[in-house]
Tab-separated table of N, CA and C in Angstrom:
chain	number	residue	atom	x	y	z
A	14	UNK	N	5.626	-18.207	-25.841
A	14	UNK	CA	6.952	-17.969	-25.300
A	14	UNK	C	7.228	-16.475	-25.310
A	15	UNK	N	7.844	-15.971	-24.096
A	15	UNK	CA	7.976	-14.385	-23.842
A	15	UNK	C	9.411	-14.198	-24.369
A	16	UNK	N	9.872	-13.506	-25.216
A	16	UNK	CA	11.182	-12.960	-25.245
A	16	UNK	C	11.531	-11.646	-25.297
A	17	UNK	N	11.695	-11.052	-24.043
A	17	UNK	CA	11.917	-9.902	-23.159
A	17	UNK	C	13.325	-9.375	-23.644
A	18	UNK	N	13.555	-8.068	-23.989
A	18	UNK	CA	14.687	-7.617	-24.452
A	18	UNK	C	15.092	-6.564	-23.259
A	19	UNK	N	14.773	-7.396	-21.835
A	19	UNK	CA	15.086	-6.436	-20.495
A	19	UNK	C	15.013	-7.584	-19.631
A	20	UNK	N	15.911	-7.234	-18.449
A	20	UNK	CA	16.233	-8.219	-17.120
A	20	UNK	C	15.005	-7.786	-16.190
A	21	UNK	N	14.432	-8.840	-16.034
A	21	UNK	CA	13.573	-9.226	-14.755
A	21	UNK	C	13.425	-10.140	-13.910
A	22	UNK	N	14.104	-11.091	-14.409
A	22	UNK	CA	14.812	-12.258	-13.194
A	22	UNK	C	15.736	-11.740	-12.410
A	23	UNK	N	15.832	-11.092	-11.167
A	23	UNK	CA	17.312	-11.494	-10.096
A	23	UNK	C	17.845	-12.815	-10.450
A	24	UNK	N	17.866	-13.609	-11.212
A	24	UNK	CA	18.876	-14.715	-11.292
A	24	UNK	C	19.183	-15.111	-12.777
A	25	UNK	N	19.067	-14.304	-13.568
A	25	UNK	CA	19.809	-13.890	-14.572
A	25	UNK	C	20.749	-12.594	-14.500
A	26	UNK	N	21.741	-12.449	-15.469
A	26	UNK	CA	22.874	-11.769	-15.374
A	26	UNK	C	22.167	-10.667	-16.526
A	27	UNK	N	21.730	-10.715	-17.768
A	27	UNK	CA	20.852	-9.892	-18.178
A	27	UNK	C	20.086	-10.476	-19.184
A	28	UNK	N	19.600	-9.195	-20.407
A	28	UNK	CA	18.545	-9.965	-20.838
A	28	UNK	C	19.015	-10.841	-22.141
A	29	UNK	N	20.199	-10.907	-22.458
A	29	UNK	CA	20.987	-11.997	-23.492
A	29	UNK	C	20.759	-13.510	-22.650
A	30	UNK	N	21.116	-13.603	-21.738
A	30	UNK	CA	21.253	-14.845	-20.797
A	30	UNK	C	19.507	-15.023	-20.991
A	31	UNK	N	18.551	-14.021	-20.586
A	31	UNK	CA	17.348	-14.832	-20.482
A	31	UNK	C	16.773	-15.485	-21.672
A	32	UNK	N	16.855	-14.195	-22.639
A	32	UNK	CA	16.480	-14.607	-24.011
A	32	UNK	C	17.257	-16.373	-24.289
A	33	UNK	N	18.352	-16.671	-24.171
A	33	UNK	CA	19.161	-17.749	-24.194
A	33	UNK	C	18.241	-18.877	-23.518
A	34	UNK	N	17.947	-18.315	-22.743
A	34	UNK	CA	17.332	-19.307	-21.749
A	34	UNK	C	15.669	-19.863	-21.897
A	35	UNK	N	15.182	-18.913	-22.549
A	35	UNK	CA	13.846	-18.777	-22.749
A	35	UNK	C	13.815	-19.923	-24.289
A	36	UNK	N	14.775	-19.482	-25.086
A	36	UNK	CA	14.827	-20.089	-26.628
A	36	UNK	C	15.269	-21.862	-26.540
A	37	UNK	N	16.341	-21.835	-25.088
A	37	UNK	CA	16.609	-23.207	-25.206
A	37	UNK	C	15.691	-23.774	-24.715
A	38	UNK	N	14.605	-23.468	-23.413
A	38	UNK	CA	13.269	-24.300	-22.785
A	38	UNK	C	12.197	-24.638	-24.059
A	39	UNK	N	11.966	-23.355	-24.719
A	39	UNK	CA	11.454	-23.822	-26.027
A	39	UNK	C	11.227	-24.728	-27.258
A	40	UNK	N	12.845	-25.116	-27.084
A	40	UNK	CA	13.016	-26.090	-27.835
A	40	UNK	C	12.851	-27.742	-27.103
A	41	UNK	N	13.516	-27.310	-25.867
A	41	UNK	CA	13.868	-28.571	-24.941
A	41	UNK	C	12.365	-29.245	-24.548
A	42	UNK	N	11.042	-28.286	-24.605
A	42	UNK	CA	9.771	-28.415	-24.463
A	42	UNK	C	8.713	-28.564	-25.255
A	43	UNK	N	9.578	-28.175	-26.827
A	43	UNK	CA	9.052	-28.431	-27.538
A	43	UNK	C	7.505	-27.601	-27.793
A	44	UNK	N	8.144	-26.129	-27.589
A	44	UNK	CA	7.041	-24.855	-27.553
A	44	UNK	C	7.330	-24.580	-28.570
A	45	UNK	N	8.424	-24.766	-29.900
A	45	UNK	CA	8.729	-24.323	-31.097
A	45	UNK	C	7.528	-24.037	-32.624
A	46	UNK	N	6.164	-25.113	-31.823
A	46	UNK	CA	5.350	-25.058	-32.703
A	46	UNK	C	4.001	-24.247	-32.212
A	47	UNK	N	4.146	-23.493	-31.082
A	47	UNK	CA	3.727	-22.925	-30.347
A	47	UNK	C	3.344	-21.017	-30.919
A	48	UNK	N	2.595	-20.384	-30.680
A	48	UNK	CA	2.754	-19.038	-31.560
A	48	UNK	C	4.117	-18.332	-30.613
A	49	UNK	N	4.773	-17.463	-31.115
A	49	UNK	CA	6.126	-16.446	-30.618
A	49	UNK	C	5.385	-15.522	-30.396
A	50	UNK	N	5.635	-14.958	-29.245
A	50	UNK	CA	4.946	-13.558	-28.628
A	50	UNK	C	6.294	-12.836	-27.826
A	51	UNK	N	5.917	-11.465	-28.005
A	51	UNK	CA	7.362	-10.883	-27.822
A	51	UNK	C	6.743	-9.643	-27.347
A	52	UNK	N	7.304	-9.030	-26.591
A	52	UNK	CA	7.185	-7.678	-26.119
A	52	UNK	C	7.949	-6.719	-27.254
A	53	UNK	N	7.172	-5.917	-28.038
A	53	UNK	CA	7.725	-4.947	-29.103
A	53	UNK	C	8.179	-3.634	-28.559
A	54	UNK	N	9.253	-3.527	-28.883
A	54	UNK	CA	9.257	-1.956	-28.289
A	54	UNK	C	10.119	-0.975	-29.200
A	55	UNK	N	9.041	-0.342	-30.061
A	55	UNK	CA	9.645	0.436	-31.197
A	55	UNK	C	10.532	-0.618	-32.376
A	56	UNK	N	11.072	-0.739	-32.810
A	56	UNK	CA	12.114	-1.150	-33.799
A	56	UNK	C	12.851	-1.705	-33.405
A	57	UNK	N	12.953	-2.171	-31.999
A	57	UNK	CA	14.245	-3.080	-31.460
A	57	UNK	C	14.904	-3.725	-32.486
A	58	UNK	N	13.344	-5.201	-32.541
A	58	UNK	CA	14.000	-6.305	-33.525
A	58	UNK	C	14.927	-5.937	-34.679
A	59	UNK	N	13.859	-4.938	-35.479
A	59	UNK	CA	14.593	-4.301	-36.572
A	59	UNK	C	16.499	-3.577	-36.611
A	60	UNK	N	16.649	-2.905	-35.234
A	60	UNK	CA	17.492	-2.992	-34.867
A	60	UNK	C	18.696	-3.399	-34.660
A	61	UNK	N	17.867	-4.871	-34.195
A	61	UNK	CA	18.850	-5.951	-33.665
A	61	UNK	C	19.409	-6.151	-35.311
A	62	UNK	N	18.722	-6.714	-36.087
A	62	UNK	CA	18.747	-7.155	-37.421
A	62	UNK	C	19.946	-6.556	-37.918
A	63	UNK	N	19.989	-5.198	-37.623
A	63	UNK	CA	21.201	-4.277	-38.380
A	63	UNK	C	22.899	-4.212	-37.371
A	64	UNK	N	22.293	-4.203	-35.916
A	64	UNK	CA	23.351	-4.098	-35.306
A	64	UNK	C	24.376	-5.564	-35.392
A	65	UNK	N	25.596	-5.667	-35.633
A	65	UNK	CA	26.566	-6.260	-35.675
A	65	UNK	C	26.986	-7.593	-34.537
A	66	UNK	N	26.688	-6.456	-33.237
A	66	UNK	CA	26.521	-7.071	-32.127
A	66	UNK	C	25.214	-8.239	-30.976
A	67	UNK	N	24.462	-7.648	-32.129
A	67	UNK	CA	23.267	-8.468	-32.049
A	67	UNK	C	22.436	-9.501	-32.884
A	68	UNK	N	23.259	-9.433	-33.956
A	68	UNK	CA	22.632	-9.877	-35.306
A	68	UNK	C	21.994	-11.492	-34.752
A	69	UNK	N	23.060	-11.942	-33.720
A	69	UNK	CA	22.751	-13.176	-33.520
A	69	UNK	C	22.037	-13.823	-33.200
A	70	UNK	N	21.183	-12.757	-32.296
A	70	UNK	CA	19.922	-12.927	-31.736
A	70	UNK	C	18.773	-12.905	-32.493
A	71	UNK	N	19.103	-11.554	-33.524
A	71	UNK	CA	18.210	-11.621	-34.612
A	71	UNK	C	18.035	-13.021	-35.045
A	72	UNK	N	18.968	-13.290	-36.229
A	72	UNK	CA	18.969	-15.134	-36.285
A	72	UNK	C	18.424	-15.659	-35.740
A	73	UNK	N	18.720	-15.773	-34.188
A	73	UNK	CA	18.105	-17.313	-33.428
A	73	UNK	C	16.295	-16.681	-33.415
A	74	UNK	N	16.100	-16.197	-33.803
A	74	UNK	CA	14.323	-15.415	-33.489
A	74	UNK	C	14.190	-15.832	-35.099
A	75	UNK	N	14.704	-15.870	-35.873
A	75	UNK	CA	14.512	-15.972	-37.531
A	75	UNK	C	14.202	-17.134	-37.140
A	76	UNK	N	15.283	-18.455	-37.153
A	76	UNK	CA	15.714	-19.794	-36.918
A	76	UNK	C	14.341	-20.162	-36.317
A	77	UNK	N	14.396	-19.632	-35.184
A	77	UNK	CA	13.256	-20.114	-34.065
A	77	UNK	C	11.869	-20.438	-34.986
A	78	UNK	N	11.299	-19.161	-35.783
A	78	UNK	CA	10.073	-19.033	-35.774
A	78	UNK	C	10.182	-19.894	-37.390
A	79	UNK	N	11.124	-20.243	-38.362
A	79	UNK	CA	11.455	-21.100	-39.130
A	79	UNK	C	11.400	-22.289	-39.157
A	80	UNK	N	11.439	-22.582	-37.803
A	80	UNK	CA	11.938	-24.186	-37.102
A	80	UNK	C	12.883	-25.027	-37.760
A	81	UNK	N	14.320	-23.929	-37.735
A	81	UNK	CA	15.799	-24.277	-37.835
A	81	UNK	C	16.511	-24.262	-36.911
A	82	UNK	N	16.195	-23.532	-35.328
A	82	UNK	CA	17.015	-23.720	-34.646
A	82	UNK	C	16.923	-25.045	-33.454
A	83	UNK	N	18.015	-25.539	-33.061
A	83	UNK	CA	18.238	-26.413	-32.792
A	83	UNK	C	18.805	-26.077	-31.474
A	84	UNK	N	19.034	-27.477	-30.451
A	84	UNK	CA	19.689	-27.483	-29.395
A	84	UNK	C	21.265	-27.367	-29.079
A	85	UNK	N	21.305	-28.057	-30.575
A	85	UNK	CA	23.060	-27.987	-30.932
A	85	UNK	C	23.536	-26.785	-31.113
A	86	UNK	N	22.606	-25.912	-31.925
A	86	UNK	CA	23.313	-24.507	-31.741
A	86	UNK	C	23.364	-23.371	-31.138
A	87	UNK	N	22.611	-23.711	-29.913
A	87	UNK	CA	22.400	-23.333	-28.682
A	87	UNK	C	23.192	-23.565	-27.222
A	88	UNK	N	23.811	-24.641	-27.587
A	88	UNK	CA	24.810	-25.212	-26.805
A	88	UNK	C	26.202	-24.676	-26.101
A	89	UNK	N	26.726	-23.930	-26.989
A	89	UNK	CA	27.599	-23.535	-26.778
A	89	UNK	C	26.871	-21.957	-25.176
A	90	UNK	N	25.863	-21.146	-25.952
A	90	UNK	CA	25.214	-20.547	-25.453
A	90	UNK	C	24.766	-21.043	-23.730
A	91	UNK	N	23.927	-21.496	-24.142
A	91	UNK	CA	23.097	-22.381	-22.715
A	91	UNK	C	24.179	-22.546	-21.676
A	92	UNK	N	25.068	-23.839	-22.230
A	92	UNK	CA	25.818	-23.917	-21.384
A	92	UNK	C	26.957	-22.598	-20.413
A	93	UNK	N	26.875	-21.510	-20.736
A	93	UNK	CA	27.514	-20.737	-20.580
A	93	UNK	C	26.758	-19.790	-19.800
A	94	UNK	N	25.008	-19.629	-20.019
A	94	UNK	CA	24.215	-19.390	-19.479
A	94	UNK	C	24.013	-19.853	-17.873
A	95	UNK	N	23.475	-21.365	-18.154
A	95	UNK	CA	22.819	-22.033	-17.334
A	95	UNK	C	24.771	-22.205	-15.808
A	96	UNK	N	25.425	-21.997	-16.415
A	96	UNK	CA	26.552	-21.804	-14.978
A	96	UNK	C	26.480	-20.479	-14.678
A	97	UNK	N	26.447	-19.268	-15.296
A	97	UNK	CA	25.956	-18.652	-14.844
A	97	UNK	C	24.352	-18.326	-13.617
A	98	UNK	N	23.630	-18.898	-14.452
A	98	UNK	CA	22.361	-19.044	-13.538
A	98	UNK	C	22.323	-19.329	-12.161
A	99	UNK	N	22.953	-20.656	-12.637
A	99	UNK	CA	23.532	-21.570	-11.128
A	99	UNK	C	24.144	-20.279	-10.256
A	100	UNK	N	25.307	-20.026	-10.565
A	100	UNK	CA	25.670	-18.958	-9.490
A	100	UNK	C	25.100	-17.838	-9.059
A	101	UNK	N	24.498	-17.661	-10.089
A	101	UNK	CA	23.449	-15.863	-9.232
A	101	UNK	C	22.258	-16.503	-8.491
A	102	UNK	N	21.937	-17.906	-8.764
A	102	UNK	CA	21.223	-18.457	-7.613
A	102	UNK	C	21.642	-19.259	-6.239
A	103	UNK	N	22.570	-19.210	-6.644
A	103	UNK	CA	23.564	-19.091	-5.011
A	103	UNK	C	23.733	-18.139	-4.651
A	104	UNK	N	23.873	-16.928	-5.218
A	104	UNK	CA	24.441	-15.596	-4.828
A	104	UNK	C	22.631	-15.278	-4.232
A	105	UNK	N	22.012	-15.402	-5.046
A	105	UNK	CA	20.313	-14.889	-4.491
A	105	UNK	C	19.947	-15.572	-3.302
A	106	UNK	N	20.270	-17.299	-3.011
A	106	UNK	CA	20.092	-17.500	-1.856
A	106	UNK	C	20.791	-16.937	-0.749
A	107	UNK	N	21.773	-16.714	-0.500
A	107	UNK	CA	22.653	-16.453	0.241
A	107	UNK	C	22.268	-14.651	0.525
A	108	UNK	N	22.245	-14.297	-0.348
A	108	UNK	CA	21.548	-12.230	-0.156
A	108	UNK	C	19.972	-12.529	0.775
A	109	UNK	N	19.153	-13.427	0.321
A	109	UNK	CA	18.165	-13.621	0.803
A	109	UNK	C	18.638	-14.408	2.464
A	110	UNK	N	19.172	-15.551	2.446
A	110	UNK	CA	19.402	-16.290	4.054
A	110	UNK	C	19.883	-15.636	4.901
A	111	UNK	N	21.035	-15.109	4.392
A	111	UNK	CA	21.764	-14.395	5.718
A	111	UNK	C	21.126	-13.558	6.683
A	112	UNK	N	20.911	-12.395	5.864
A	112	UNK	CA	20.072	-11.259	6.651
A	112	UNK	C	18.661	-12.381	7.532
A	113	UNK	N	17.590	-13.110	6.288
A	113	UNK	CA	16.953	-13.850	7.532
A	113	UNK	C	17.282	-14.754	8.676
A	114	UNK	N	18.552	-15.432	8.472
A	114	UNK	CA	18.845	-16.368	9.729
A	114	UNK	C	19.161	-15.252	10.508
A	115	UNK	N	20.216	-13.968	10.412
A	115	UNK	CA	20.738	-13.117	11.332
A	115	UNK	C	19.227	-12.035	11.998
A	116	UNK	N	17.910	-12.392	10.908
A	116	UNK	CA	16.874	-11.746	11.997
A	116	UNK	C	16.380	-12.600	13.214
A	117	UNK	N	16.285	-14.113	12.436
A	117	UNK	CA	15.622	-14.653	13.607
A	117	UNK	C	16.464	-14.468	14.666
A	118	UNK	N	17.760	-14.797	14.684
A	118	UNK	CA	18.382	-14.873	15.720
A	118	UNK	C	18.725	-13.589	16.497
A	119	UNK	N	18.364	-12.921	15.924
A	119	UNK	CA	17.656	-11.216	17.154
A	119	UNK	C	16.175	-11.801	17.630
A	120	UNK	N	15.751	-11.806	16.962
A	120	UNK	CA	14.089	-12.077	17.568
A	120	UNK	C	14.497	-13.128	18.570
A	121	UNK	N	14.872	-14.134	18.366
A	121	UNK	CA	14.953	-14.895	19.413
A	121	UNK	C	15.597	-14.408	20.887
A	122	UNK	N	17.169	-14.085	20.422
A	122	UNK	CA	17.553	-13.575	21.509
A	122	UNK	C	16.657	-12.210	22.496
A	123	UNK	N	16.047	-11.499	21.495
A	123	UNK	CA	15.073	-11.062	22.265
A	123	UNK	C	13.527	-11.231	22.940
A	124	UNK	N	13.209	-12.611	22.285
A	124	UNK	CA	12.237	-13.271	23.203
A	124	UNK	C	12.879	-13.863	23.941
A	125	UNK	N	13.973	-14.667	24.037
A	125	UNK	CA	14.314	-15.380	25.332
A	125	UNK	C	14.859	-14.414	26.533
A	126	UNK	N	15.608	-12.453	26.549
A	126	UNK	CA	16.123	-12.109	27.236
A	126	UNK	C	14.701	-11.560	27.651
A	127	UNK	N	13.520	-11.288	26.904
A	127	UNK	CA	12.252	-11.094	27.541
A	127	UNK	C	11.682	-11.932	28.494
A	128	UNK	N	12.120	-13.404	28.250
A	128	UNK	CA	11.037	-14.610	28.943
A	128	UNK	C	11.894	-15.103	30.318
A	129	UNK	N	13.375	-14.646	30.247
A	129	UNK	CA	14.645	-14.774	31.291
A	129	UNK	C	14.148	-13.515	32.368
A	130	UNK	N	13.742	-12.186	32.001
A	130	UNK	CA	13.346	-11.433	32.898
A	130	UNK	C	11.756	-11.433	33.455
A	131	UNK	N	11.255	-11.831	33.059
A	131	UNK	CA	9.831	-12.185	33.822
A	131	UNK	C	9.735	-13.461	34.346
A	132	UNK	N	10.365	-14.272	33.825
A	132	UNK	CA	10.756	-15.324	35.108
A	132	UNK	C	11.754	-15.001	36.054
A	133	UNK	N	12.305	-13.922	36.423
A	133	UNK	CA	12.911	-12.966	37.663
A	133	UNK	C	12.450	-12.811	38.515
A	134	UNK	N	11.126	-11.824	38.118
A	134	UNK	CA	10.460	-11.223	38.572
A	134	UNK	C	9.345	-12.100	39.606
C-alpha cells in the first residue's frame, strides 16, 4: 500500500483525502496484513508525529501497521472523502467532455462544409 504525502490524482482534493482513501481500501481489502510502503521524504512522518495538526494521521499509520485501525474509525473520514471524490469526478468528467464534444463538433462541421463543397463542384 502507497501512502503519498502529495496529490497525484486529479480526483482527489489533496493528499489528506488520498491518504484517507488509500487507508480505508486497505482495510476494506484487507491489505492490513500486507507490508506498508511509503514514500519517505526526510522526517515528514516524524514530523507529522509532532505537528498538532497532523498528529492524526500519524496515529492512523501507528493503528494501521498495529492492526488497530478499523473501518469505524475511519468513517467519519471516508465518508467525507469519498463525496468529495464523487464530485471532482464529475467536475473531471465534465473539464474532460466538453472541450471534446465541442471538438468533434468543429471537425465535423468542417468535414461536412468540406464534403457540401465538392459536391458543388
Amino acid at each position: 500500500m502507497e501512502l503519498p504525502l502529495y496529490k497525484r490524482n486529479p480526483r482527489v482534493e489533496d493528499w489528506k483525502q488520498s491518504f484517507i482513501l488509500y487507508l480505508y481500501a486497505s482495510i476494506k481489502y484487507n491489505w492490513s496484513n500486507l507490508p506498508l510502503i511509503s514514500y519517505y521524504y526526510g522526517n515528514d512522518f516524524v514530523k507529522m508525529g509532532k505537528s498538532p495538526q497532523l498528529h492524526e494521521y500519524y496515529r492512523f499509520i501507528y493503528e494501521h501497521t498495529t492492526g488497530k485501525l478499523t473501518e469505524e474509525e475511519l468513517e467519519p473520514y471516508i465518508k467525507h472523502a469519498l463525496e468529495k471524490f464523487q464530485r471532482r469526478k464529475t467536475l473531471l468528467y465534465l473539464m474532460v467532455g466538453i472541450p471534446l464534444a465541442v471538438s468533434l463538433i468543429i471537425i465535423y462541421t468542417i468535414y461536412k462544409t468540406h464534403k457540401d463543397s465538392e459536391s458543388r463542384k
